[in-house]
Coordinates of N, CA and C in Angstrom, one line a residue:
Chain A
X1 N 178.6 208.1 205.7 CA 178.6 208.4 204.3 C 177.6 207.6 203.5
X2 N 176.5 208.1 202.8 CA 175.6 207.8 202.0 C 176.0 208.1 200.7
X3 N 177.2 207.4 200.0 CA 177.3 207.3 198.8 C 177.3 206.3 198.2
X4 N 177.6 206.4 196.8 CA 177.1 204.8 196.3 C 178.5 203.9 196.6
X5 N 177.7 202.6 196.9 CA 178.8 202.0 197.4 C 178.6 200.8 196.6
X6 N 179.7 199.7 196.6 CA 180.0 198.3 195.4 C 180.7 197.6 196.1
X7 N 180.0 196.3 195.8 CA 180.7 194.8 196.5 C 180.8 194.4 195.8
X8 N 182.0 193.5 195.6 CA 183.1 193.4 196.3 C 183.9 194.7 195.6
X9 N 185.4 195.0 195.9 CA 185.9 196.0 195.5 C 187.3 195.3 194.8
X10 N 187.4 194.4 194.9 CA 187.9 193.6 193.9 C 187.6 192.2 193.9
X11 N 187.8 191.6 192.8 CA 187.5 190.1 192.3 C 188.7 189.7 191.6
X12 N 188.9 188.7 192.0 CA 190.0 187.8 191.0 C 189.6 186.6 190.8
X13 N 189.2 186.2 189.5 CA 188.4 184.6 189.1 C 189.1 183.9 187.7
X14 N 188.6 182.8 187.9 CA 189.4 182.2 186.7 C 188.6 182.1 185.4
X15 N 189.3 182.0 184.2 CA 188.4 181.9 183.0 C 187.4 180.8 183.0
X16 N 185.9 181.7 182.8 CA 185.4 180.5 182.7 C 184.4 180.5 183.9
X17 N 184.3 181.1 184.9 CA 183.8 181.2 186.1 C 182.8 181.9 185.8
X18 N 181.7 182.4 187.0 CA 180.7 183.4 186.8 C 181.2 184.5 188.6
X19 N 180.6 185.5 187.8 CA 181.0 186.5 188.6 C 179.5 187.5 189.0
X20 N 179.3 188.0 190.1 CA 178.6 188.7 190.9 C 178.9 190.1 191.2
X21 N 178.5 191.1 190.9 CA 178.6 192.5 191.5 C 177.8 193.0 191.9
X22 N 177.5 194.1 193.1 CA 176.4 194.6 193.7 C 176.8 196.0 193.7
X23 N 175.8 196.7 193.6 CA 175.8 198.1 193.7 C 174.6 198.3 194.7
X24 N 175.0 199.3 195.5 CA 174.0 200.4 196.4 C 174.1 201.7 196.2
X25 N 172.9 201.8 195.6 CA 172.7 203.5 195.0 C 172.5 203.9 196.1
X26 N 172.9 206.1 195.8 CA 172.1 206.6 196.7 C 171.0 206.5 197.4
X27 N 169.7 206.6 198.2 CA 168.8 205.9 198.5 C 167.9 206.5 197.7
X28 N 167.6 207.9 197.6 CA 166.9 208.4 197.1 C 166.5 208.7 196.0
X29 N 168.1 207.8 195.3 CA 168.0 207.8 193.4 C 167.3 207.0 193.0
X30 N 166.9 207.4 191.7 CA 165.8 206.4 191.2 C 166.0 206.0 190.3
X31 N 167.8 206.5 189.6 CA 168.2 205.8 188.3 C 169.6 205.1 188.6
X32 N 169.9 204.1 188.3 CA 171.3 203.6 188.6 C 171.6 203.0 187.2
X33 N 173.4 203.5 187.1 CA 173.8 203.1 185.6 C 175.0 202.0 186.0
X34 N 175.9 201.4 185.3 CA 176.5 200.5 185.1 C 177.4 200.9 183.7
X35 N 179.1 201.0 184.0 CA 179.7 201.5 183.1 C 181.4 200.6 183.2
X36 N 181.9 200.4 182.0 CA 182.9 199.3 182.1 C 184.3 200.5 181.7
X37 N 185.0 200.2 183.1 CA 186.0 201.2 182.3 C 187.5 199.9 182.5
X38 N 188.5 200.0 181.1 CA 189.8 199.5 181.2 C 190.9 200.4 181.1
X39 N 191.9 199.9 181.3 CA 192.9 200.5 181.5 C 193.5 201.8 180.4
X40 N 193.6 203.0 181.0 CA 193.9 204.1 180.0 C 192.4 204.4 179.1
X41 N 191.5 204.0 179.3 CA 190.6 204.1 178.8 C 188.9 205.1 179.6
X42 N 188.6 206.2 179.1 CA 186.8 206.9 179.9 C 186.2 205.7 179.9
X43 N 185.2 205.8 181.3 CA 184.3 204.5 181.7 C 183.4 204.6 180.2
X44 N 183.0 203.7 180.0 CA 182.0 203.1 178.6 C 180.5 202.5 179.4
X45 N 179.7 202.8 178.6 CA 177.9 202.9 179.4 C 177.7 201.4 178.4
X46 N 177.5 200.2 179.9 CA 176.6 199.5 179.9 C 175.3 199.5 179.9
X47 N 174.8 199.8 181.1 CA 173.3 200.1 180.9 C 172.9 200.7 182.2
X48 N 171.2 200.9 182.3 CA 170.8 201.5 183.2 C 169.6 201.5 183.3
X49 N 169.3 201.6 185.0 CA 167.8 201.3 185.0 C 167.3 202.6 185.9
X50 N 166.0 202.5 185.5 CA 165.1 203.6 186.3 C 163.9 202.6 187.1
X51 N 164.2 203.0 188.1 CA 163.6 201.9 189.1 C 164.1 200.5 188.8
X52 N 162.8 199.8 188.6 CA 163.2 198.6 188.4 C 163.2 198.4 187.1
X53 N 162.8 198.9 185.9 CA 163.1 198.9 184.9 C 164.5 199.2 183.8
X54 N 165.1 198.1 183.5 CA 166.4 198.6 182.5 C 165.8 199.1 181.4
X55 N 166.2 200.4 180.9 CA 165.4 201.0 180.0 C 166.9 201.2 178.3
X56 N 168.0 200.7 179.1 CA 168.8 201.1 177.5 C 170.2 199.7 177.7
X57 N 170.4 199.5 176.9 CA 172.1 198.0 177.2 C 172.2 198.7 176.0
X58 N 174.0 198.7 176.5 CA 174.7 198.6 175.0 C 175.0 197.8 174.6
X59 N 175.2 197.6 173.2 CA 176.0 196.2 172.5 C 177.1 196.1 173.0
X60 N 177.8 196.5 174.1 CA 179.1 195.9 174.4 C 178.6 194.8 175.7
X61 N 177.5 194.6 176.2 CA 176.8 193.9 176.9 C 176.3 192.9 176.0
X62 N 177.6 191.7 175.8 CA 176.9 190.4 175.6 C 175.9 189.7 175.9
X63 N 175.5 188.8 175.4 CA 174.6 187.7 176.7 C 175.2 186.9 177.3
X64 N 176.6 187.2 177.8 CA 177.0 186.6 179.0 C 176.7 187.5 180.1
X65 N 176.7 188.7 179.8 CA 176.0 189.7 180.9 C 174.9 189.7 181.3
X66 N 174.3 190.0 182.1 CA 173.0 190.6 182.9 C 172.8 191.3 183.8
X67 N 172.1 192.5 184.3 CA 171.7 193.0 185.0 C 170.3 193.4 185.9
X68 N 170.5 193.4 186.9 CA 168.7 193.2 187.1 C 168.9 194.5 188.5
X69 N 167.5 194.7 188.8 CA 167.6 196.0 189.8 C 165.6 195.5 189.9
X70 N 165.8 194.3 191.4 CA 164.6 193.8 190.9 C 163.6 194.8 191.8
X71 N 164.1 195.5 193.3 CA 162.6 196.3 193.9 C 163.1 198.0 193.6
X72 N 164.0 198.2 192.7 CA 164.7 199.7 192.6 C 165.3 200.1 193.5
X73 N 166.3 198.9 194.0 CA 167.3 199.7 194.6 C 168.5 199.3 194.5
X74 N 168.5 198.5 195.1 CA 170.0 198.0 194.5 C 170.4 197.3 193.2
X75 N 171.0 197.1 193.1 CA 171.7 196.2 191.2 C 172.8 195.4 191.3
X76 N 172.4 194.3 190.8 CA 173.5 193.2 190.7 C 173.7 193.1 188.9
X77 N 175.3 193.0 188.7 CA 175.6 193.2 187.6 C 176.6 191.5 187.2
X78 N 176.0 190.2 186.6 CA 176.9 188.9 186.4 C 177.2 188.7 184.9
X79 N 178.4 188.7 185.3 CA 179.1 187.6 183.3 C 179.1 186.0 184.3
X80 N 178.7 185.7 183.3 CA 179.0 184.4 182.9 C 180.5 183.9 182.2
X81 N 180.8 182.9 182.5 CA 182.2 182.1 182.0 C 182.9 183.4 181.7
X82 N 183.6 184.1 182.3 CA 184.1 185.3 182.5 C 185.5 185.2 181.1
X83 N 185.7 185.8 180.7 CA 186.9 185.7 179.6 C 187.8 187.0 180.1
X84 N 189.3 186.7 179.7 CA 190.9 187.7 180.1 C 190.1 188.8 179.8
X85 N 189.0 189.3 178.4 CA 188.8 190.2 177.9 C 187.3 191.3 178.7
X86 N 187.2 190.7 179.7 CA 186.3 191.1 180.8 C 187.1 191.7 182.0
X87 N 188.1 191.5 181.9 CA 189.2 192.3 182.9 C 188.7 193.9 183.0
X88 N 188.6 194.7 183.7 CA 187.9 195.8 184.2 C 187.7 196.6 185.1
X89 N 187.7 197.6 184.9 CA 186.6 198.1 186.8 C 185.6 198.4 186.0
X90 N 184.3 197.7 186.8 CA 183.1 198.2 186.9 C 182.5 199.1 187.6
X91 N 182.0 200.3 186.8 CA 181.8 201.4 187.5 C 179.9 201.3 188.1
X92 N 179.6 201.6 189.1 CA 178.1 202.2 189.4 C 177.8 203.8 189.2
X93 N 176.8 204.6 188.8 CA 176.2 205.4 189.2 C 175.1 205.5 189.8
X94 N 174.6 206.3 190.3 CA 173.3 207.0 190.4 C 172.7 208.1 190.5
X95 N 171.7 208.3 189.9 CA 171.1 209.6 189.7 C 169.8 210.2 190.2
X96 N 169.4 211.3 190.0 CA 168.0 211.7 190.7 C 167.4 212.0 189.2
X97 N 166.3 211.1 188.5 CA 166.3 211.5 187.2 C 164.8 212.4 187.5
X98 N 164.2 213.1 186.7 CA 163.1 213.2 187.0 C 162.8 213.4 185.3
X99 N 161.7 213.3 184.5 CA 161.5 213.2 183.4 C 162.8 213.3 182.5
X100 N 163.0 214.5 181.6 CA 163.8 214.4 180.6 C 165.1 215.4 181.2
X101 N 165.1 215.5 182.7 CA 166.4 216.6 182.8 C 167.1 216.0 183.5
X102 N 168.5 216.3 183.3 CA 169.7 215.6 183.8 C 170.0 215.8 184.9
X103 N 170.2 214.8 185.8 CA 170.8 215.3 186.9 C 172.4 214.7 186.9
X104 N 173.2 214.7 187.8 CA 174.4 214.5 188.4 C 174.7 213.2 188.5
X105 N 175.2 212.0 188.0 CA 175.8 210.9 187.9 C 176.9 210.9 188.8
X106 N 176.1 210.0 190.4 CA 177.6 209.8 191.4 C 178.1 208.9 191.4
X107 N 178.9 208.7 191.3 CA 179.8 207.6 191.2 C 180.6 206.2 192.4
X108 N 180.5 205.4 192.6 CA 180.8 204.3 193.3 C 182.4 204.3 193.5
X109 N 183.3 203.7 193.8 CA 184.4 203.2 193.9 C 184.8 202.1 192.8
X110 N 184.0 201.5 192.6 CA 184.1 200.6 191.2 C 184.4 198.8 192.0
X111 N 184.0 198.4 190.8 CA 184.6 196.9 191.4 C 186.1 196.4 190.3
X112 N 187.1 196.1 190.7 CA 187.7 195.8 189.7 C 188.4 194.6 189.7
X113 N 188.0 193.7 188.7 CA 187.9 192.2 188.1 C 189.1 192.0 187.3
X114 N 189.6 190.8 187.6 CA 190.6 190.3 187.0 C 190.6 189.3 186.8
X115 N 190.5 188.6 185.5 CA 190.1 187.2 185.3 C 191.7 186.4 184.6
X116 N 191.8 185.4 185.3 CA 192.9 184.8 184.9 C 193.2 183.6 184.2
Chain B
X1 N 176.3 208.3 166.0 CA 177.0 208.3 167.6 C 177.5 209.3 168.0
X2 N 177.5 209.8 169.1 CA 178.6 210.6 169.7 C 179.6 210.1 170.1
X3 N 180.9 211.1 170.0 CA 182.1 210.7 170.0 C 182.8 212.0 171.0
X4 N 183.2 211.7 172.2 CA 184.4 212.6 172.8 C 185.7 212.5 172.4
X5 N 186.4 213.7 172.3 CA 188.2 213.6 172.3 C 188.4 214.5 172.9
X6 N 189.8 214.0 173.7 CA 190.6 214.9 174.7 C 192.3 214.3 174.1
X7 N 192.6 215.4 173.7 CA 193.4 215.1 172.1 C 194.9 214.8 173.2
X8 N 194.7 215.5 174.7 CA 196.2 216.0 175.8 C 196.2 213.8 176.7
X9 N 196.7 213.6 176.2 CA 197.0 212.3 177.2 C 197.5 212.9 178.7
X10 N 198.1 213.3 178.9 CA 199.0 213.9 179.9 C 199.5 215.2 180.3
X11 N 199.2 216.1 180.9 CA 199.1 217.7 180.8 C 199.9 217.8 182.4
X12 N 200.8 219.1 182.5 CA 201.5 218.6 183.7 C 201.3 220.7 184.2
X13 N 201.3 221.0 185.2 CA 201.2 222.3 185.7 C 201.5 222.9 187.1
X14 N 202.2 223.9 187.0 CA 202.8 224.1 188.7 C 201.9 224.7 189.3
X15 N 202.4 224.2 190.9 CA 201.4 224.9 191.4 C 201.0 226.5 191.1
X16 N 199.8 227.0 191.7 CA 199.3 228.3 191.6 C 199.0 228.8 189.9
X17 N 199.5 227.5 189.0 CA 199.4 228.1 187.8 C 198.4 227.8 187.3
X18 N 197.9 228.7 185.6 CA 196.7 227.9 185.2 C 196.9 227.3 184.5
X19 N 196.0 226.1 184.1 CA 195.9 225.0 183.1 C 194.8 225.0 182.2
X20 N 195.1 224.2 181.0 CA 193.7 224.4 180.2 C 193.6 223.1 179.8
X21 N 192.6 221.8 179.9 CA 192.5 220.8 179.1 C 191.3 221.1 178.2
X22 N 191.7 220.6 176.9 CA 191.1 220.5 176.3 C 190.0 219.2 175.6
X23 N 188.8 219.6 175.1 CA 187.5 218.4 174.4 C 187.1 219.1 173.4
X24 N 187.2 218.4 172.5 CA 185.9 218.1 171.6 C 185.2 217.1 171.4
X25 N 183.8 217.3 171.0 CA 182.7 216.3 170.6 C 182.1 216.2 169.4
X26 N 181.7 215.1 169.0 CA 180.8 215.4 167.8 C 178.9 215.0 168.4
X27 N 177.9 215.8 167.7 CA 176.9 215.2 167.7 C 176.1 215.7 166.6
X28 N 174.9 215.2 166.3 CA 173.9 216.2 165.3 C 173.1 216.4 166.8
X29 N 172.8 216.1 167.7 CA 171.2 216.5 168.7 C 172.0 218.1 168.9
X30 N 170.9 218.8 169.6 CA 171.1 220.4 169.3 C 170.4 220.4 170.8
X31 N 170.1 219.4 171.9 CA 170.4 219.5 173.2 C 170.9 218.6 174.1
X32 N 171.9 218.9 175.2 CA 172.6 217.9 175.8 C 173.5 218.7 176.4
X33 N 173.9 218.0 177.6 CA 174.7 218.6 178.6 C 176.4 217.6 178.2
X34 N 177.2 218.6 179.2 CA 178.7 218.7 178.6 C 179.3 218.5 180.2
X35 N 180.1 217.6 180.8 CA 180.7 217.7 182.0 C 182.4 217.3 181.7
X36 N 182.4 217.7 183.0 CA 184.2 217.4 183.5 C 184.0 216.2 184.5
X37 N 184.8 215.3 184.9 CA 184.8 214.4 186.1 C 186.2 214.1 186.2
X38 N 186.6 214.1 187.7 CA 188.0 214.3 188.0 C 188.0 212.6 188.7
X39 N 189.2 212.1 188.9 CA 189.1 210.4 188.9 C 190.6 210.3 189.5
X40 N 190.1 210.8 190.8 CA 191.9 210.8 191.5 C 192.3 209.2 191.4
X41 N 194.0 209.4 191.7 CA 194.4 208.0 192.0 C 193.5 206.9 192.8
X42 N 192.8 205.7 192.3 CA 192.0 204.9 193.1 C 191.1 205.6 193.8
X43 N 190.6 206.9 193.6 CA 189.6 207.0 194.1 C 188.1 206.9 192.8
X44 N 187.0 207.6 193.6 CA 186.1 207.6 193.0 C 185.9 208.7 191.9
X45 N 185.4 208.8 190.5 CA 185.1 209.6 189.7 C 184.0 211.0 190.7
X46 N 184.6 211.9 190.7 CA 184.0 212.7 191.1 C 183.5 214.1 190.3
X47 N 182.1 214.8 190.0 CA 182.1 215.8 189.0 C 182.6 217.2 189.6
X48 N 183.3 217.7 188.5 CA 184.0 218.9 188.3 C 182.8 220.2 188.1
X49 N 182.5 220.0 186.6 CA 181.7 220.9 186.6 C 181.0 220.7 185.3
X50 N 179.8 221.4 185.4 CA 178.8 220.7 184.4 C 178.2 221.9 183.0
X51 N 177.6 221.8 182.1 CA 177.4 223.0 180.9 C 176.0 222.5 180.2
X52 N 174.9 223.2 180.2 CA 173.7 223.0 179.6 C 173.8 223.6 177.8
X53 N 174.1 223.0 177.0 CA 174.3 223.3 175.8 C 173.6 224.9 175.3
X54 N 172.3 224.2 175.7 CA 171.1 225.4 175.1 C 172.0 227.1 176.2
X55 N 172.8 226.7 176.9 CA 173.2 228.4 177.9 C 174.6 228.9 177.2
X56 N 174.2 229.8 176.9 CA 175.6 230.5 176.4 C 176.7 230.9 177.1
X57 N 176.4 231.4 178.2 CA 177.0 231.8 179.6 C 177.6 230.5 179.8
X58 N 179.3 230.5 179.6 CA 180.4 229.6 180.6 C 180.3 229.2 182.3
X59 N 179.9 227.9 182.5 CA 179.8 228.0 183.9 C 181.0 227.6 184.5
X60 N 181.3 228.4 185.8 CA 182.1 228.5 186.4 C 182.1 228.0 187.8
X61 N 183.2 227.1 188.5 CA 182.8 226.6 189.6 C 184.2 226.8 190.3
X62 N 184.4 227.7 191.3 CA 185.3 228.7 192.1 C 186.4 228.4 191.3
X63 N 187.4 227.5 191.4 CA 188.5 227.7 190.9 C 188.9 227.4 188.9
X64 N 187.4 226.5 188.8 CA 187.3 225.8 187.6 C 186.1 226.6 186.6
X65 N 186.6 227.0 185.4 CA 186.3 227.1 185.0 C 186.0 226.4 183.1
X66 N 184.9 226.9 182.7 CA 184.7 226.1 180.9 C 184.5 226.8 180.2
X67 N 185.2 227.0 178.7 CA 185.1 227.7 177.6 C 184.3 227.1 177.0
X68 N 183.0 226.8 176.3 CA 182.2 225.9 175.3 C 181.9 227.2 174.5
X69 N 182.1 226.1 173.3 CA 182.0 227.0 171.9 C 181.2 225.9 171.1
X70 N 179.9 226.3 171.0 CA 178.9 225.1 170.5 C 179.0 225.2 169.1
X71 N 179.3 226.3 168.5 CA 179.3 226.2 167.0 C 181.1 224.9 166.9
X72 N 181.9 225.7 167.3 CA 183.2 224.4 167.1 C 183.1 223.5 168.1
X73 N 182.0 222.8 168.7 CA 182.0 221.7 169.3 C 183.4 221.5 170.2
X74 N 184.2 222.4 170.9 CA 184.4 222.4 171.7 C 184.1 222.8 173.0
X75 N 185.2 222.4 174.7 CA 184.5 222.0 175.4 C 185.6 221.9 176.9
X76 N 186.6 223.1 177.5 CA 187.9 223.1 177.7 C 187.5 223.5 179.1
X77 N 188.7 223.0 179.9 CA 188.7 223.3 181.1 C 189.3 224.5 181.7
X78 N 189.2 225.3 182.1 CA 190.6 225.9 183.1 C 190.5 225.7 184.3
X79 N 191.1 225.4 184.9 CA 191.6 225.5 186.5 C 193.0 226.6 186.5
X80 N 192.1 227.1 187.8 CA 193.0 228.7 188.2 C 193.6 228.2 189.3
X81 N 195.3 228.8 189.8 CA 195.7 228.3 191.0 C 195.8 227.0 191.1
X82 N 196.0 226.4 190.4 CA 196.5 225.1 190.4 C 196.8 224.6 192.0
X83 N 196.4 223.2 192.4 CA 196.4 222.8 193.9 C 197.4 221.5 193.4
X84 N 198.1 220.9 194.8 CA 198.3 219.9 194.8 C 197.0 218.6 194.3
X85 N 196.6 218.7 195.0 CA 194.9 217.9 195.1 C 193.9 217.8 193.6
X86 N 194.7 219.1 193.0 CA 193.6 218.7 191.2 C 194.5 217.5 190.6
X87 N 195.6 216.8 191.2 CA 196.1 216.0 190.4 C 195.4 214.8 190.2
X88 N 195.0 214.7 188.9 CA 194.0 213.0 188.8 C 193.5 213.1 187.6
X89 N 193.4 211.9 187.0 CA 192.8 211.9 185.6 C 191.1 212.4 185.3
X90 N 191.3 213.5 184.2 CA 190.0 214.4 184.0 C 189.9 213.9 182.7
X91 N 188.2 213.3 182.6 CA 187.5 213.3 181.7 C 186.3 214.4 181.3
X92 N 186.3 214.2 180.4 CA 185.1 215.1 179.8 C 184.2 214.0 179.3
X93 N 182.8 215.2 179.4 CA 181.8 213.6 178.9 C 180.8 214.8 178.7
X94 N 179.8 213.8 177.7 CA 178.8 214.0 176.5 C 177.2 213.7 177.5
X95 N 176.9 214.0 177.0 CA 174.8 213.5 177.9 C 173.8 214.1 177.1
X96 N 173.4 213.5 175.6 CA 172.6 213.9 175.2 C 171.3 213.2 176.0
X97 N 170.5 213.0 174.3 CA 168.8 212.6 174.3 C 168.9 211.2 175.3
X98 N 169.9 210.2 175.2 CA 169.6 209.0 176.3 C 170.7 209.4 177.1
X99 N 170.4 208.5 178.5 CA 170.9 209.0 179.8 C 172.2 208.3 179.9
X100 N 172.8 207.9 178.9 CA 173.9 207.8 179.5 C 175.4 208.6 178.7
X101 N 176.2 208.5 180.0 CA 177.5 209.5 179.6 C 178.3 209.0 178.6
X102 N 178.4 210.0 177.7 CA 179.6 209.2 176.6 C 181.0 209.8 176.9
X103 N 182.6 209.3 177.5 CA 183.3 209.9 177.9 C 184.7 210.0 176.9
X104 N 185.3 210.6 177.1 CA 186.8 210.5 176.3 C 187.5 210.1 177.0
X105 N 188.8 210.0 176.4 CA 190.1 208.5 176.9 C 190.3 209.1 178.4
X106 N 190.4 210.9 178.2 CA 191.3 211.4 179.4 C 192.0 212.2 179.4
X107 N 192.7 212.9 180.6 CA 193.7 213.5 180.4 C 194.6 213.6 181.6
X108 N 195.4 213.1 181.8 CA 196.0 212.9 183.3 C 196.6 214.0 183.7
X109 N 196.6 214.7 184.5 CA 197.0 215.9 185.3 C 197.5 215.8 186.2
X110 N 199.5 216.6 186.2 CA 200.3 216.1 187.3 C 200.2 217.6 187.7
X111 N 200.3 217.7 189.1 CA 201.1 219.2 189.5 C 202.1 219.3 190.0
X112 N 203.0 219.8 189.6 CA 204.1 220.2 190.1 C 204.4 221.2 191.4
X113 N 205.1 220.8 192.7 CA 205.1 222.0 193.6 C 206.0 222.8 193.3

């Protein structure tokens, strides 16, 4: 199976810790997104890069966050000093973008974090 | 901003039967695509079926079908024949001018055998 895949698939850390996610896009995508979904809640769009470039963050991406996608392919997504209010699955996509037309957003398994 | 709503928290349907969830959105952009994504128990968000604003023609994907009505910014599902297997929470989601998806709360979908 060549879908997008996420390490680890769960996390459990204490307040105050720093945390690590990885995402493996499809190979052939050239856009990978990052999206925070909680409980009873549609995933919400962090950000996203086209190659190696992040081209949009939302303001719900503090600067305890960061994301980097340094040769366009894979993506690591870290909070810092993690807070209860970071509790989450983090979602991955990726896409086949080619200029301005949309393609299909596949989806990962998610990583889902629990900070205690 | 755009903003999705899926007004049904919880929609429940027997087998073989049909169902209809419903969306609306708000936007002012006048292009942008419209999807469904189904999000079984712990599994992965997987897409349903997808709607190019600028097409008037409802797309249809064998059992699933979408009513969009761009003047009332609605945006509704049917599924025909209802399966055990469509049970899982369905979102609708937004994709204008930037690339990423704006989604609603949800709609959780039980079926009944």
């Amino acid at each position: 199976d060549t879908g997008v895949s996420q390490d680890p698939r769960h996390k459990i850390t204490k307040r105050g810790q720093n945390v690590t996610f990885r995402c493996d896009p499809i190979s052939e995508h050239n856009r990978l997104y990052w999206y925070r979904q909680t409980l009873g809640q549609g995933p919400e769009f962090l950000t996203y890069f086209q190659n190696e470039a992040q081209l949009e963050k939302s303001r719900l991406l503090s600067d305890r966050f960061s994301a980097e996608r340094p040769k366009g392919s894979f993506s690591t997504l870290e909070i810092q000093r993690t807070e209860q209010g970071d509790s989450a699955m983090y979602l991955c996509a990726s896409s086949l973008g080619m200029g301005s037309s949309s393609y299909e957003q596949y989806f990962g398994p998610g990583t889902r974090l629990t900070v205690t | 901003a755009q903003t999705v709503t899926q007004s049904q928290p919880e929609m429940s349907v027997q087998e073989a039967e049909t169902v209809t969830l419903s969306c609306t959105y708000d936007t002012s952009e006048s292009d942008y695509y419209l999807f469904w994504y189904k999000q079984p128990p712990s599994r992965q968000m997987i897409l349903v079926i997808r709607q190019e604003a600028y097409k008037q023609q409802n797309a249809t994907e064998n059992r699933f079908s979408v009513n969009f009505q761009k003047a009332a910014k609605s945006f509704s599902l049917k599924i025909s024949d209802s399966q055990l297997g469509d049970a899982a929470m369905y979102f609708c989601a937004y994709q204008g001018g930037s690339e990423k998806l704006v989604f609603g709360k949800g709609t959780k979908l039980t079926v009944n055998p």
